[in-house]
């Protein structure tokens, strides 16, 4: 139904492939597969009561997220759709500026491997598959602010061999403790902070009272996510704030939470 528990329930995930966040293969043309997403905003406060209730808590949490999404989009408009449009248009523009020939036929990723699409596969060097797993506002606890956030998985795949030429998983604005938990199930995840943003909301009432400001913040997150993917296709390494890998989590020193880092940046 939804990917709303993605970042806390990844223990059953199996996608732990080694990432290739910088493209090195000779690629000239890219086919942009249809963008994959849950089509709902993740507006969620991590509630420890739900977490100890097992499957019942997960169901209740899903219902709360669905209601939060409905209330927010009633106030701010179709924000999720706006974020996806901005992400796609920004990414295609950024990739094109790097000299690639970029096409988007609107097909789902697996449709490219149908026999009828053989000629289309021959015309491209790589199929770009983007899974925009979540975008919205996350509060890491009952006393934490809601902050703009996103979680994205990106892959560029050779259509002939299905070799992964480029791959990245990254979170924006999500507290490092949550990203660490997700990394335990999914593998390496880059964690980014939205530069220059001090936008946060004390509760749902506060968030609903600022529809335009919060909408702009999410659109900015979507644009940043697109530029981050494009940087990986630039064929040079770009720094990220921090990277969480399952193999080194036990050796990772304590890191301040996202809220704490944001407060430090204000001073």
Coordinates of C-alpha atoms in Angstrom, one line a residue:
X1 CA 0.0 0.0 0.0
X2 CA 2.4 2.7 1.2
X3 CA 6.1 2.9 1.8
X4 CA 5.4 4.9 5.0
X5 CA 7.3 2.6 7.3
X6 CA 10.2 2.2 4.9
X7 CA 12.8 3.8 7.1
X8 CA 12.0 1.8 10.2
X9 CA 11.1 -1.6 8.8
X10 CA 13.9 -2.3 6.4
X11 CA 15.1 -5.4 8.3
X12 CA 13.3 -7.5 5.8
X13 CA 14.8 -5.7 2.8
X14 CA 17.2 -7.5 0.6
X15 CA 18.5 -4.7 -1.7
X16 CA 22.0 -4.4 -0.2
X17 CA 24.1 -4.1 -3.4
X18 CA 27.2 -2.1 -3.3
X19 CA 26.6 1.4 -4.6
X20 CA 28.3 3.1 -7.5
X21 CA 27.5 6.7 -6.8
X22 CA 29.8 8.1 -9.6
X23 CA 29.3 7.1 -13.2
X24 CA 32.5 5.9 -14.9
X25 CA 31.2 3.9 -17.9
X26 CA 31.1 5.5 -21.4
X27 CA 27.5 6.7 -21.7
X28 CA 26.1 9.1 -24.3
X29 CA 22.4 8.5 -24.3
X30 CA 20.0 8.0 -21.3
X31 CA 16.4 6.9 -21.3
X32 CA 14.5 8.2 -18.3
X33 CA 12.1 5.5 -17.1
X34 CA 8.8 6.5 -15.6
X35 CA 9.3 7.9 -12.1
X36 CA 8.4 5.4 -9.3
X37 CA 6.8 6.8 -6.2
X38 CA 4.0 6.0 -3.6
X39 CA 2.1 9.1 -4.7
X40 CA 1.5 10.2 -1.1
X41 CA 3.4 12.6 1.1
X42 CA 5.1 11.1 4.2
X43 CA 4.0 13.4 7.0
X44 CA 4.9 11.4 10.0
X45 CA 5.8 11.7 13.7
X46 CA 7.7 8.7 15.0
X47 CA 5.5 7.5 17.8
X48 CA 7.1 4.9 20.2
X49 CA 3.7 3.7 21.2
X50 CA 3.0 2.6 17.6
X51 CA 6.4 1.0 17.4
X52 CA 5.8 -1.4 20.3
X53 CA 2.3 -2.4 19.1
X54 CA 3.7 -4.5 16.2
X55 CA 1.4 -4.9 13.1
X56 CA -1.4 -3.0 14.8
X57 CA 0.8 -0.1 15.4
X58 CA 2.0 -0.2 11.8
X59 CA -1.6 -0.1 10.6
X60 CA -2.5 2.8 12.9
X61 CA 0.7 4.6 11.8
X62 CA -0.3 4.2 8.1
X63 CA -3.8 5.6 8.8
X64 CA -2.3 8.6 10.5
X65 CA 0.0 9.3 7.6
X66 CA -2.8 9.0 5.1
X67 CA -4.9 11.4 7.1
X68 CA -2.0 13.8 7.5
X69 CA -1.4 13.7 3.7
X70 CA -5.1 14.4 3.0
X71 CA -5.3 17.3 5.5
X72 CA -2.0 18.9 4.2
X73 CA -2.9 18.7 0.5
X74 CA -6.3 20.1 1.3
X75 CA -4.5 23.2 2.6
X76 CA -1.4 23.3 0.3
X77 CA -2.7 21.7 -2.9
X78 CA -1.3 18.7 -4.8
X79 CA 2.2 19.0 -3.3
X80 CA 3.4 15.5 -4.0
X81 CA 2.6 15.8 -7.7
X82 CA 4.4 19.2 -7.8
X83 CA 7.5 17.7 -6.2
X84 CA 7.6 14.9 -8.8
X85 CA 7.2 17.4 -11.6
X86 CA 10.0 19.6 -10.3
X87 CA 12.3 16.6 -9.7
X88 CA 11.8 15.2 -13.2
X89 CA 12.1 18.5 -15.0
X90 CA 15.2 19.6 -12.9
X91 CA 16.9 16.2 -13.4
X92 CA 16.3 16.1 -17.2
X93 CA 17.6 19.7 -17.5
X94 CA 20.7 19.0 -15.4
X95 CA 21.5 15.8 -17.2
X96 CA 21.1 17.4 -20.6
X97 CA 23.5 20.2 -19.5
X98 CA 26.1 17.6 -19.0
X99 CA 26.0 16.7 -22.7
X100 CA 23.9 13.6 -22.5
X101 CA 21.1 12.8 -25.0
X102 CA 18.1 12.4 -22.7
X103 CA 14.8 10.8 -23.7
X104 CA 11.7 10.0 -21.6
X105 CA 9.2 7.8 -23.4
X106 CA 7.0 7.4 -20.3
X107 CA 7.5 3.7 -20.0
X108 CA 7.8 1.8 -16.7
X109 CA 11.3 0.3 -16.1
X110 CA 10.4 -3.3 -16.7
X111 CA 8.5 -2.5 -19.9
X112 CA 11.8 -1.7 -21.6
X113 CA 12.7 -5.4 -21.5
X114 CA 9.6 -6.5 -23.5
X115 CA 10.4 -8.0 -26.9
X116 CA 8.5 -5.1 -28.5
X117 CA 11.0 -2.6 -27.0
X118 CA 14.2 -4.2 -28.5
X119 CA 14.8 -1.3 -30.9
X120 CA 14.4 1.3 -28.1
X121 CA 16.9 -0.6 -25.9
X122 CA 19.4 -0.5 -28.8
X123 CA 19.1 3.3 -29.0
X124 CA 20.2 4.1 -25.5
X125 CA 23.3 3.4 -23.4
X126 CA 21.5 3.4 -20.1
X127 CA 18.0 3.3 -18.5
X128 CA 17.7 5.7 -15.5
X129 CA 15.5 4.2 -12.9
X130 CA 14.4 6.5 -10.1
X131 CA 12.4 5.3 -7.0
X132 CA 11.4 8.4 -5.1
X133 CA 10.6 6.4 -2.0
X134 CA 9.3 9.2 0.1
X135 CA 9.0 13.0 0.4
X136 CA 7.3 14.9 3.1
X137 CA 7.8 16.0 6.7
X138 CA 9.3 13.8 9.4
X139 CA 9.4 14.4 13.2
X140 CA 11.8 11.9 14.8
X141 CA 9.8 11.9 18.1
X142 CA 6.8 13.3 20.0
X143 CA 8.7 16.5 21.0
X144 CA 10.6 17.0 17.7
X145 CA 9.8 19.4 14.9
X146 CA 8.5 18.3 11.5
X147 CA 11.3 18.9 8.9
X148 CA 11.2 18.6 5.1
X149 CA 12.7 15.3 4.0
X150 CA 13.1 12.8 1.1
X151 CA 14.5 9.4 0.4
X152 CA 15.6 8.4 -3.1
X153 CA 17.1 5.4 -4.9
X154 CA 18.6 5.9 -8.3
X155 CA 20.1 3.5 -10.8
X156 CA 21.5 3.8 -14.4
X157 CA 21.3 0.3 -16.0
X158 CA 22.8 -1.0 -19.2
X159 CA 19.8 -2.2 -21.2
X160 CA 21.8 -4.9 -23.0
X161 CA 23.6 -6.5 -20.0
X162 CA 21.5 -5.1 -17.1
X163 CA 24.7 -4.1 -15.5
X164 CA 24.3 -1.3 -12.9
X165 CA 26.5 1.5 -14.2
X166 CA 25.5 4.0 -11.5
X167 CA 23.6 3.6 -8.3
X168 CA 22.9 5.8 -5.2
X169 CA 20.6 5.8 -2.2
X170 CA 20.3 9.0 -0.3
X171 CA 18.2 10.7 2.4
X172 CA 17.7 14.4 2.7
X173 CA 16.7 16.0 6.0
X174 CA 16.1 12.7 7.8
X175 CA 17.5 12.3 11.3
X176 CA 20.7 10.3 11.3
X177 CA 19.4 7.7 13.8
X178 CA 16.6 6.8 11.3
X179 CA 19.1 6.6 8.4
X180 CA 21.3 4.3 10.4
X181 CA 18.4 1.9 10.9
X182 CA 17.5 2.0 7.2
X183 CA 21.1 1.3 6.3
X184 CA 21.0 -1.9 8.4
X185 CA 18.4 -3.3 6.0
X186 CA 19.2 -1.6 2.7
X187 CA 22.9 -1.1 2.7
X188 CA 24.9 2.1 2.2
X189 CA 22.9 5.4 2.3
X190 CA 24.2 8.9 1.9
X191 CA 22.6 11.4 4.3
X192 CA 22.3 15.0 3.1
X193 CA 21.2 18.2 4.8
X194 CA 19.2 20.8 2.8
X195 CA 21.6 23.7 2.6
X196 CA 20.4 27.0 4.0
X197 CA 17.1 25.7 5.3
X198 CA 15.8 26.5 8.8
X199 CA 12.2 25.5 8.0
X200 CA 10.6 23.3 10.7
X201 CA 7.2 23.0 12.3
X202 CA 6.4 22.3 15.9
X203 CA 3.3 20.2 15.1
X204 CA 0.7 19.4 12.4
X205 CA -1.3 22.5 13.3
X206 CA 1.8 24.7 12.7
X207 CA 2.6 22.8 9.5
X208 CA -1.0 23.4 8.2
X209 CA -0.7 27.1 9.1
X210 CA 2.1 27.5 6.6
X211 CA 1.0 25.9 3.4
X212 CA 3.0 28.0 0.9
X213 CA 6.2 28.1 2.9
X214 CA 6.2 24.4 3.6
X215 CA 5.2 23.6 0.0
X216 CA 8.2 25.6 -1.2
X217 CA 10.4 23.8 1.2
X218 CA 9.4 20.4 -0.2
X219 CA 9.8 21.6 -3.8
X220 CA 13.3 22.7 -2.9
X221 CA 14.0 19.2 -1.5
X222 CA 12.9 17.7 -4.8
X223 CA 15.1 20.0 -6.8
X224 CA 18.1 19.2 -4.5
X225 CA 17.5 15.5 -5.0
X226 CA 17.5 15.9 -8.8
X227 CA 20.8 17.8 -8.7
X228 CA 22.4 15.2 -6.5
X229 CA 21.6 12.5 -9.0
X230 CA 22.9 14.6 -11.8
X231 CA 26.2 15.2 -9.9
X232 CA 26.6 11.4 -9.8
X233 CA 26.3 11.3 -13.6
X234 CA 28.9 14.0 -13.9
X235 CA 31.6 11.4 -13.6
X236 CA 33.3 13.0 -10.6
X237 CA 33.0 12.4 -6.9
X238 CA 31.1 15.0 -5.0
X239 CA 31.1 15.1 -1.2
X240 CA 28.1 14.3 1.0
X241 CA 27.7 15.3 4.6
X242 CA 27.8 11.7 5.9
X243 CA 27.5 8.1 4.6
X244 CA 26.1 5.3 6.7
X245 CA 27.2 1.8 5.9
X246 CA 26.0 -1.3 7.7
X247 CA 29.6 -2.7 8.1
X248 CA 30.8 0.4 10.0
X249 CA 27.7 1.4 12.0
X250 CA 29.0 -0.3 15.1
X251 CA 32.3 1.7 14.9
X252 CA 30.6 5.0 14.1
X253 CA 31.0 7.6 16.9
X254 CA 27.9 9.3 18.2
X255 CA 26.6 11.9 15.7
X256 CA 24.3 14.8 16.6
X257 CA 20.7 14.5 15.4
X258 CA 19.4 16.5 12.4
X259 CA 17.6 18.9 14.7
X260 CA 20.7 19.5 16.8
X261 CA 22.9 20.1 13.7
X262 CA 20.3 22.5 12.4
X263 CA 20.3 24.5 15.7
X264 CA 24.1 24.6 15.6
X265 CA 24.0 26.0 12.0
X266 CA 21.9 28.9 13.2
X267 CA 24.6 30.2 15.4

